[in-house]
Amino acid sequence: MIEITFDGVGAICGYLGAIWCILNLAWGLFRNDASRVLIYGIGTFAAIIVMLNVGGVLNSTTWGIFGCCVFGLHCLYAAATGEAAWKVVLYGILLTSSFLSVVGVF
């Protein structure tokens, strides 16, 4: 059974990361982009594992860590490839809020 809980900003960032992975997976399938499908397929699989909460070992901190991973990799990729500055700032804000939630600020 899928566990849907609200445990703060980390959960919101985790859910945003999962939605982002699913939408990019669909976009990659639509555009026939194999590398995008592979990357976001792995991200979607990880999100599903976290949502299913297999064995009850995953908690709200896991969502925050998932958000940190998704948005951190996007921020790093956007900065390294020289994409628009607003993307780096947006991913940086989402990464920071996920990280602050994991360490207990929010």
PDB file of C-alpha atoms in Angstrom:
ATOM      1  CA  MET A   1       0.000   0.000   0.000  1.00  0.00           C
ATOM      2  CA  ILE A   2       1.310   3.465  -0.825  1.00  0.00           C
ATOM      3  CA  GLU A   3       1.901   5.582   2.243  1.00  0.00           C
ATOM      4  CA  ILE A   4       0.976   9.229   1.787  1.00  0.00           C
ATOM      5  CA  THR A   5       1.912  11.332   4.761  1.00  0.00           C
ATOM      6  CA  PHE A   6       2.770  14.966   5.315  1.00  0.00           C
ATOM      7  CA  ASP A   7       5.835  15.429   7.439  1.00  0.00           C
ATOM      8  CA  GLY A   8       6.932  18.912   6.454  1.00  0.00           C
ATOM      9  CA  VAL A   9       8.923  20.546   3.731  1.00  0.00           C
ATOM     10  CA  GLY A  10      11.083  17.457   3.156  1.00  0.00           C
ATOM     11  CA  ALA A  11       8.007  15.458   2.227  1.00  0.00           C
ATOM     12  CA  ILE A  12       6.877  18.160  -0.176  1.00  0.00           C
ATOM     13  CA  CYS A  13      10.303  18.246  -1.844  1.00  0.00           C
ATOM     14  CA  GLY A  14      10.329  14.466  -2.027  1.00  0.00           C
ATOM     15  CA  TYR A  15       6.931  14.398  -3.687  1.00  0.00           C
ATOM     16  CA  LEU A  16       8.027  17.174  -6.067  1.00  0.00           C
ATOM     17  CA  GLY A  17      11.113  15.118  -6.924  1.00  0.00           C
ATOM     18  CA  ALA A  18       8.973  12.052  -7.607  1.00  0.00           C
ATOM     19  CA  ILE A  19       6.577  14.038  -9.804  1.00  0.00           C
ATOM     20  CA  TRP A  20       9.547  15.580 -11.609  1.00  0.00           C
ATOM     21  CA  CYS A  21      11.026  12.129 -12.322  1.00  0.00           C
ATOM     22  CA  ILE A  22       7.702  10.744 -13.566  1.00  0.00           C
ATOM     23  CA  LEU A  23       7.062  13.718 -15.850  1.00  0.00           C
ATOM     24  CA  ASN A  24      10.578  13.585 -17.302  1.00  0.00           C
ATOM     25  CA  LEU A  25      10.229   9.835 -17.829  1.00  0.00           C
ATOM     26  CA  ALA A  26       7.027  10.424 -19.786  1.00  0.00           C
ATOM     27  CA  TRP A  27       8.695  13.238 -21.758  1.00  0.00           C
ATOM     28  CA  GLY A  28      11.647  10.973 -22.580  1.00  0.00           C
ATOM     29  CA  LEU A  29       9.288   8.250 -23.773  1.00  0.00           C
ATOM     30  CA  PHE A  30       7.400  10.788 -25.888  1.00  0.00           C
ATOM     31  CA  ARG A  31      10.607  12.162 -27.457  1.00  0.00           C
ATOM     32  CA  ASN A  32      12.233   8.712 -27.824  1.00  0.00           C
ATOM     33  CA  ASP A  33      15.249   9.810 -25.741  1.00  0.00           C
ATOM     34  CA  ALA A  34      16.882   6.679 -24.356  1.00  0.00           C
ATOM     35  CA  SER A  35      19.281   8.372 -21.929  1.00  0.00           C
ATOM     36  CA  ARG A  36      16.485  10.479 -20.393  1.00  0.00           C
ATOM     37  CA  VAL A  37      14.282   7.400 -20.050  1.00  0.00           C
ATOM     38  CA  LEU A  38      17.094   5.463 -18.353  1.00  0.00           C
ATOM     39  CA  ILE A  39      17.965   8.236 -15.884  1.00  0.00           C
ATOM     40  CA  TYR A  40      14.408   9.142 -14.942  1.00  0.00           C
ATOM     41  CA  GLY A  41      13.322   5.504 -14.980  1.00  0.00           C
ATOM     42  CA  ILE A  42      15.837   4.845 -12.214  1.00  0.00           C
ATOM     43  CA  GLY A  43      14.609   7.948 -10.355  1.00  0.00           C
ATOM     44  CA  THR A  44      10.986   6.845 -10.719  1.00  0.00           C
ATOM     45  CA  PHE A  45      11.868   3.364  -9.486  1.00  0.00           C
ATOM     46  CA  ALA A  46      13.577   4.870  -6.427  1.00  0.00           C
ATOM     47  CA  ALA A  47      10.534   7.064  -5.770  1.00  0.00           C
ATOM     48  CA  ILE A  48       8.226   4.065  -5.975  1.00  0.00           C
ATOM     49  CA  ILE A  49      10.400   2.138  -3.515  1.00  0.00           C
ATOM     50  CA  VAL A  50      10.261   5.058  -1.077  1.00  0.00           C
ATOM     51  CA  MET A  51       6.479   5.416  -1.560  1.00  0.00           C
ATOM     52  CA  LEU A  52       5.846   1.730  -0.983  1.00  0.00           C
ATOM     53  CA  ASN A  53       7.846   1.878   2.242  1.00  0.00           C
ATOM     54  CA  VAL A  54       8.921  -1.728   1.923  1.00  0.00           C
ATOM     55  CA  GLY A  55       9.249  -3.295   5.345  1.00  0.00           C
ATOM     56  CA  GLY A  56       8.446  -0.054   7.144  1.00  0.00           C
ATOM     57  CA  VAL A  57      12.123   0.951   7.322  1.00  0.00           C
ATOM     58  CA  LEU A  58      11.696   4.148   5.327  1.00  0.00           C
ATOM     59  CA  ASN A  59      10.450   7.273   7.051  1.00  0.00           C
ATOM     60  CA  SER A  60       9.921  10.956   6.351  1.00  0.00           C
ATOM     61  CA  THR A  61      13.665  11.593   6.363  1.00  0.00           C
ATOM     62  CA  THR A  62      13.944   9.305   3.360  1.00  0.00           C
ATOM     63  CA  TRP A  63      11.733  11.658   1.347  1.00  0.00           C
ATOM     64  CA  GLY A  64      13.981  14.551   2.238  1.00  0.00           C
ATOM     65  CA  ILE A  65      17.057  12.591   1.186  1.00  0.00           C
ATOM     66  CA  PHE A  66      15.345  11.640  -2.071  1.00  0.00           C
ATOM     67  CA  GLY A  67      14.567  15.322  -2.706  1.00  0.00           C
ATOM     68  CA  CYS A  68      18.198  16.213  -1.968  1.00  0.00           C
ATOM     69  CA  CYS A  69      19.410  13.630  -4.459  1.00  0.00           C
ATOM     70  CA  VAL A  70      17.035  14.616  -7.263  1.00  0.00           C
ATOM     71  CA  PHE A  71      17.420  18.374  -6.946  1.00  0.00           C
ATOM     72  CA  GLY A  72      21.134  18.199  -6.138  1.00  0.00           C
ATOM     73  CA  LEU A  73      21.858  16.250  -9.310  1.00  0.00           C
ATOM     74  CA  HIS A  74      19.704  18.627 -11.338  1.00  0.00           C
ATOM     75  CA  CYS A  75      21.462  21.663  -9.848  1.00  0.00           C
ATOM     76  CA  LEU A  76      24.881  20.151 -10.551  1.00  0.00           C
ATOM     77  CA  TYR A  77      23.949  19.222 -14.115  1.00  0.00           C
ATOM     78  CA  ALA A  78      22.408  22.641 -14.847  1.00  0.00           C
ATOM     79  CA  ALA A  79      25.488  24.427 -13.496  1.00  0.00           C
ATOM     80  CA  ALA A  80      27.945  22.153 -15.307  1.00  0.00           C
ATOM     81  CA  THR A  81      26.259  22.379 -18.708  1.00  0.00           C
ATOM     82  CA  GLY A  82      25.739  26.138 -18.560  1.00  0.00           C
ATOM     83  CA  GLU A  83      21.956  26.108 -18.664  1.00  0.00           C
ATOM     84  CA  ALA A  84      19.877  29.154 -17.768  1.00  0.00           C
ATOM     85  CA  ALA A  85      20.758  30.734 -14.438  1.00  0.00           C
ATOM     86  CA  TRP A  86      17.166  30.568 -13.196  1.00  0.00           C
ATOM     87  CA  LYS A  87      17.274  26.762 -13.397  1.00  0.00           C
ATOM     88  CA  VAL A  88      20.365  26.623 -11.197  1.00  0.00           C
ATOM     89  CA  VAL A  89      18.755  29.003  -8.698  1.00  0.00           C
ATOM     90  CA  LEU A  90      15.458  27.059  -8.668  1.00  0.00           C
ATOM     91  CA  TYR A  91      17.156  23.693  -8.182  1.00  0.00           C
ATOM     92  CA  GLY A  92      19.433  25.251  -5.547  1.00  0.00           C
ATOM     93  CA  ILE A  93      16.447  26.533  -3.569  1.00  0.00           C
ATOM     94  CA  LEU A  94      14.730  23.140  -3.727  1.00  0.00           C
ATOM     95  CA  LEU A  95      17.981  21.398  -2.749  1.00  0.00           C
ATOM     96  CA  THR A  96      18.514  23.755   0.184  1.00  0.00           C
ATOM     97  CA  SER A  97      14.967  23.335   1.481  1.00  0.00           C
ATOM     98  CA  SER A  98      15.256  19.533   1.206  1.00  0.00           C
ATOM     99  CA  PHE A  99      18.585  19.573   3.023  1.00  0.00           C
ATOM    100  CA  LEU A 100      17.331  21.856   5.790  1.00  0.00           C
ATOM    101  CA  SER A 101      14.348  19.584   6.261  1.00  0.00           C
ATOM    102  CA  VAL A 102      16.567  16.506   6.559  1.00  0.00           C
ATOM    103  CA  VAL A 103      18.735  18.110   9.226  1.00  0.00           C
ATOM    104  CA  GLY A 104      15.668  19.187  11.191  1.00  0.00           C
ATOM    105  CA  VAL A 105      15.396  22.932  10.631  1.00  0.00           C
ATOM    106  CA  PHE A 106      11.853  22.736   9.203  1.00  0.00           C
TER     107      PHE A 106
END
